[in-house]
Amino acid sequence: MEEEIETPRDPKPCGPLEEYRIPDYVLRPDAQQVLVDHAPQCPVLVFINSKSGGQLGSSLIKTYRELLNEAQVIDLSEEAPDKVLQRLYVNVERLKMEGDILAVQIWRTMRLIVAGGDGTASWLLGVVSDLKLSHPPPIATVPLGTGNNLPFSFGWGKKNPSTDQEAVKLFLGLVKHAKEIKIDSWHLILRMRAPKEGPCEPIAPLELPHSLHAFHRVSSGDSHDVEGYHTFRGGFWNYFSMGDGCRNILCISY
């Protein structure tokens, strides 16, 4: 007699937060696959700099993990965003090959949230741009630094957020209904005359400001390479604001 084994169902969180929640098996390749009734309307992947905003960063991580799947809330002091997104993308591609339509829907509708200062937000923008994903997710910014110029420019204000559950629920609702807008990525060429003696090495990549992305030395066969010079190329984000605007999430196009 054959025994019928039922596939476990993903436990549902209480309240309306189901529409933001991403199942474990989509986030982690080692998680057990579960049946989900329908795809969340606005799945989010949350990146938080726990060192930003004094103790606010750590408090915000705690609240988001209480309301969502813990695995979809990433502490940037523990794991870099490029590793997280690469792992997720590879896993979604695997699930897609297996015919999992829900995983593909989650990837296509997913929005990123980044909480930190301007450097943290620019870091995530640069990572998403440099990965050159076929469908780069839009990014909402939580002002959690000192200047908070980038969040302010796109309608999220400059004031550090409250970290209680009601405040986080309100913010998630704003992210769900936010308008997508493109952000300018400017590219630059940096050329320095090569010394006649001794090496000429650039600043180590880890010491570069996060506002610069894809910054590297061009190869000898590159059209921008000039004899007698060391040439580097990269990009940075350009934005400004005039008055208070509506809330926008940032889209990267290639």
Short mmCIF file of C-alpha atoms in Angstrom, two decimals:
data_model
loop_
_atom_site.label_atom_id
_atom_site.label_comp_id
_atom_site.label_asym_id
_atom_site.label_seq_id
_atom_site.Cartn_x
_atom_site.Cartn_y
_atom_site.Cartn_z
CA MET A 1 0.00 0.00 0.00
CA GLU A 2 1.45 3.35 -1.06
CA GLU A 3 1.61 6.06 1.54
CA GLU A 4 0.67 9.54 0.36
CA ILE A 5 3.05 12.23 1.57
CA GLU A 6 1.69 15.76 1.68
CA THR A 7 4.05 18.61 0.84
CA PRO A 8 4.25 20.97 3.82
CA ARG A 9 2.61 24.34 3.41
CA ASP A 10 4.35 27.58 4.19
CA PRO A 11 3.06 28.94 7.50
CA LYS A 12 1.12 32.16 6.98
CA PRO A 13 2.06 35.23 8.99
CA CYS A 14 -0.72 37.05 10.73
CA GLY A 15 -2.27 40.17 9.27
CA PRO A 16 -1.64 41.74 5.86
CA LEU A 17 2.14 41.15 5.87
CA GLU A 18 1.70 38.00 3.80
CA GLU A 19 1.79 40.23 0.72
CA TYR A 20 5.44 41.17 1.48
CA ARG A 21 6.77 37.81 2.61
CA ILE A 22 9.15 35.64 0.58
CA PRO A 23 9.15 31.87 1.34
CA ASP A 24 12.36 30.33 2.69
CA TYR A 25 12.86 27.99 -0.26
CA VAL A 26 13.04 30.93 -2.70
CA LEU A 27 15.67 32.69 -0.59
CA ARG A 28 17.79 29.68 0.36
CA PRO A 29 18.62 26.72 -1.89
CA ASP A 30 18.98 24.43 1.14
CA ALA A 31 15.45 25.14 2.44
CA GLN A 32 12.61 22.64 2.01
CA GLN A 33 10.22 23.53 -0.80
CA VAL A 34 6.68 24.32 0.33
CA LEU A 35 3.33 24.94 -1.30
CA VAL A 36 2.19 28.55 -1.33
CA ASP A 37 -1.35 29.47 -2.33
CA HIS A 38 -0.35 32.54 -4.32
CA ALA A 39 2.57 34.86 -4.90
CA PRO A 40 2.89 37.86 -2.57
CA GLN A 41 1.74 41.12 -4.15
CA CYS A 42 4.84 43.08 -3.09
CA PRO A 43 7.69 40.78 -2.01
CA VAL A 44 10.54 42.71 -0.41
CA LEU A 45 14.16 41.97 0.37
CA VAL A 46 15.42 44.22 3.18
CA PHE A 47 19.04 45.32 3.65
CA ILE A 48 19.84 47.17 6.88
CA ASN A 49 23.10 48.65 8.07
CA SER A 50 22.97 47.75 11.77
CA LYS A 51 25.72 50.27 12.50
CA SER A 52 23.73 53.22 11.14
CA GLY A 53 21.57 55.56 13.20
CA GLY A 54 23.13 54.70 16.56
CA GLN A 55 21.06 51.79 17.89
CA LEU A 56 18.28 52.32 15.33
CA GLY A 57 19.77 49.96 12.77
CA SER A 58 19.81 46.98 15.13
CA SER A 59 16.32 47.83 16.40
CA LEU A 60 14.99 48.07 12.85
CA ILE A 61 16.42 44.65 11.96
CA LYS A 62 14.67 43.14 14.98
CA THR A 63 11.29 44.62 14.01
CA TYR A 64 11.49 43.62 10.34
CA ARG A 65 12.44 40.07 11.31
CA GLU A 66 9.46 39.90 13.65
CA LEU A 67 7.09 40.90 10.85
CA LEU A 68 8.64 39.11 7.87
CA ASN A 69 10.65 36.00 7.13
CA GLU A 70 13.96 36.40 8.99
CA ALA A 71 15.88 35.26 5.91
CA GLN A 72 14.62 38.20 3.85
CA VAL A 73 16.06 40.77 6.29
CA ILE A 74 19.84 41.07 5.84
CA ASP A 75 22.27 42.72 8.22
CA LEU A 76 24.86 44.38 5.96
CA SER A 77 27.50 44.11 8.67
CA GLU A 78 27.25 40.32 8.33
CA GLU A 79 26.68 39.72 4.62
CA ALA A 80 27.38 41.80 1.51
CA PRO A 81 24.43 42.53 -0.81
CA ASP A 82 26.13 41.19 -3.94
CA LYS A 83 26.46 37.74 -2.34
CA VAL A 84 22.81 37.77 -1.27
CA LEU A 85 21.49 38.82 -4.68
CA GLN A 86 23.73 36.42 -6.59
CA ARG A 87 22.59 33.51 -4.41
CA LEU A 88 18.95 34.48 -4.82
CA TYR A 89 19.24 34.89 -8.58
CA VAL A 90 20.94 31.50 -9.04
CA ASN A 91 18.29 29.84 -6.87
CA VAL A 92 15.42 31.45 -8.77
CA GLU A 93 16.94 30.33 -12.08
CA ARG A 94 17.13 26.78 -10.73
CA LEU A 95 13.51 26.89 -9.59
CA LYS A 96 12.52 28.33 -12.96
CA MET A 97 14.11 25.34 -14.72
CA GLU A 98 12.06 23.10 -12.41
CA GLY A 99 8.85 24.86 -13.48
CA ASP A 100 8.28 26.92 -10.33
CA ILE A 101 6.23 29.84 -11.67
CA LEU A 102 5.74 31.38 -8.22
CA ALA A 103 9.49 31.89 -7.70
CA VAL A 104 9.73 33.68 -11.05
CA GLN A 105 6.76 35.91 -10.16
CA ILE A 106 8.41 36.82 -6.84
CA TRP A 107 11.66 37.76 -8.59
CA ARG A 108 9.86 39.93 -11.16
CA THR A 109 7.78 41.83 -8.59
CA MET A 110 10.36 42.01 -5.80
CA ARG A 111 11.37 45.39 -4.39
CA LEU A 112 14.50 46.06 -2.35
CA ILE A 113 14.57 48.17 0.80
CA VAL A 114 17.87 49.59 2.03
CA ALA A 115 18.20 51.27 5.43
CA GLY A 116 21.36 53.23 6.11
CA GLY A 117 23.18 56.41 5.21
CA ASP A 118 23.85 57.75 1.72
CA GLY A 119 26.92 55.52 1.42
CA THR A 120 24.91 52.39 2.21
CA ALA A 121 22.17 53.29 -0.29
CA SER A 122 24.73 54.07 -3.01
CA TRP A 123 26.47 50.78 -2.23
CA LEU A 124 23.33 48.75 -2.92
CA LEU A 125 22.56 50.77 -6.05
CA GLY A 126 26.06 50.07 -7.31
CA VAL A 127 25.78 46.36 -6.57
CA VAL A 128 22.48 46.03 -8.45
CA SER A 129 23.92 47.98 -11.38
CA ASP A 130 27.18 46.03 -11.53
CA LEU A 131 25.44 42.63 -11.39
CA LYS A 132 23.68 43.53 -14.68
CA LEU A 133 20.64 41.44 -13.83
CA SER A 134 18.10 40.82 -16.59
CA HIS A 135 15.42 42.28 -14.33
CA PRO A 136 17.03 44.56 -11.71
CA PRO A 137 14.68 45.13 -8.75
CA PRO A 138 13.73 48.71 -7.82
CA ILE A 139 15.08 50.10 -4.54
CA ALA A 140 13.39 52.04 -1.73
CA THR A 141 15.60 53.94 0.72
CA VAL A 142 15.14 54.34 4.48
CA PRO A 143 16.93 57.44 5.87
CA LEU A 144 19.16 56.05 8.62
CA GLY A 145 22.31 58.12 8.33
CA THR A 146 23.46 61.67 9.02
CA GLY A 147 22.84 63.56 5.77
CA ASN A 148 20.25 61.27 4.15
CA ASN A 149 20.43 63.31 0.96
CA LEU A 150 19.62 60.41 -1.34
CA PRO A 151 16.41 59.33 0.46
CA PHE A 152 15.36 62.99 0.71
CA SER A 153 15.85 63.51 -3.03
CA PHE A 154 13.41 60.70 -3.78
CA GLY A 155 10.70 61.61 -1.30
CA TRP A 156 11.57 59.51 1.76
CA GLY A 157 12.62 62.42 3.97
CA LYS A 158 15.71 62.97 6.11
CA LYS A 159 14.40 62.04 9.54
CA ASN A 160 15.48 58.71 10.99
CA PRO A 161 12.47 56.36 11.15
CA SER A 162 10.60 54.94 14.12
CA THR A 163 11.38 51.26 14.64
CA ASP A 164 8.12 49.97 16.14
CA GLN A 165 5.94 47.49 14.24
CA GLU A 166 3.27 50.00 13.25
CA ALA A 167 5.88 52.34 11.74
CA VAL A 168 7.42 49.48 9.74
CA LYS A 169 4.00 48.35 8.51
CA LEU A 170 3.27 51.90 7.38
CA PHE A 171 6.59 52.10 5.54
CA LEU A 172 5.96 48.77 3.77
CA GLY A 173 2.64 50.14 2.56
CA LEU A 174 4.40 53.20 1.16
CA VAL A 175 6.92 50.98 -0.62
CA LYS A 176 4.10 48.94 -2.15
CA HIS A 177 2.48 52.00 -3.71
CA ALA A 178 5.63 54.00 -4.52
CA LYS A 179 6.27 55.10 -8.08
CA GLU A 180 9.24 53.67 -9.96
CA ILE A 181 11.69 56.26 -11.27
CA LYS A 182 15.03 55.93 -13.05
CA ILE A 183 18.23 57.25 -11.48
CA ASP A 184 21.12 58.71 -13.48
CA SER A 185 24.34 56.73 -13.47
CA TRP A 186 27.25 58.83 -14.72
CA HIS A 187 30.41 57.23 -16.04
CA LEU A 188 33.86 58.72 -15.66
CA ILE A 189 37.37 58.17 -16.97
CA LEU A 190 40.29 58.91 -14.63
CA ARG A 191 43.69 59.16 -16.29
CA MET A 192 47.01 59.67 -14.48
CA ARG A 193 50.43 60.05 -16.04
CA ALA A 194 52.50 56.94 -15.41
CA PRO A 195 55.65 57.58 -13.32
CA LYS A 196 58.95 56.90 -14.96
CA GLU A 197 60.06 54.94 -11.92
CA GLY A 198 58.17 52.99 -9.26
CA PRO A 199 54.64 51.57 -9.24
CA CYS A 200 51.43 53.56 -9.59
CA GLU A 201 48.66 51.66 -7.94
CA PRO A 202 45.12 52.99 -7.28
CA ILE A 203 43.39 53.04 -3.93
CA ALA A 204 42.40 49.51 -2.94
CA PRO A 205 38.81 48.79 -4.09
CA LEU A 206 37.54 48.28 -0.54
CA GLU A 207 38.69 51.79 0.37
CA LEU A 208 36.83 53.47 -2.48
CA PRO A 209 33.64 55.35 -1.57
CA HIS A 210 30.47 53.35 -2.18
CA SER A 211 29.22 56.13 -4.46
CA LEU A 212 31.69 54.83 -7.06
CA HIS A 213 30.72 51.56 -8.68
CA ALA A 214 32.34 49.26 -11.25
CA PHE A 215 35.59 51.19 -10.67
CA HIS A 216 38.59 49.44 -12.21
CA ARG A 217 41.71 49.92 -14.29
CA VAL A 218 41.17 49.53 -18.03
CA SER A 219 43.07 46.80 -19.87
CA SER A 220 45.81 47.53 -22.37
CA GLY A 221 43.49 46.68 -25.27
CA ASP A 222 40.74 49.05 -24.13
CA SER A 223 39.92 51.98 -26.44
CA HIS A 224 40.37 54.38 -23.49
CA ASP A 225 43.89 53.18 -22.73
CA VAL A 226 46.56 55.77 -23.58
CA GLU A 227 50.27 55.02 -23.69
CA GLY A 228 52.15 56.64 -20.84
CA TYR A 229 49.09 56.88 -18.61
CA HIS A 230 47.24 54.71 -16.11
CA THR A 231 43.53 54.87 -16.92
CA PHE A 232 40.64 53.93 -14.64
CA ARG A 233 36.92 53.94 -15.31
CA GLY A 234 33.81 53.74 -13.15
CA GLY A 235 30.46 55.32 -12.39
CA PHE A 236 28.61 57.35 -9.79
CA TRP A 237 25.03 58.34 -9.03
CA ASN A 238 23.79 61.82 -9.90
CA TYR A 239 20.66 63.26 -8.28
CA PHE A 240 19.21 66.45 -6.80
CA SER A 241 15.86 67.60 -5.46
CA MET A 242 13.77 70.75 -5.26
CA GLY A 243 11.27 70.79 -2.40
CA ASP A 244 9.28 67.81 -1.16
CA GLY A 245 8.38 65.28 -3.81
CA CYS A 246 6.36 62.08 -3.93
CA ARG A 247 7.98 58.87 -2.75
CA ASN A 248 9.85 57.01 -5.49
CA ILE A 249 11.72 53.74 -5.71
CA LEU A 250 14.85 53.76 -7.81
CA CYS A 251 15.11 51.77 -11.03
CA ILE A 252 18.37 50.99 -12.79
CA SER A 253 18.37 50.59 -16.57
CA TYR A 254 21.24 49.57 -18.82
#
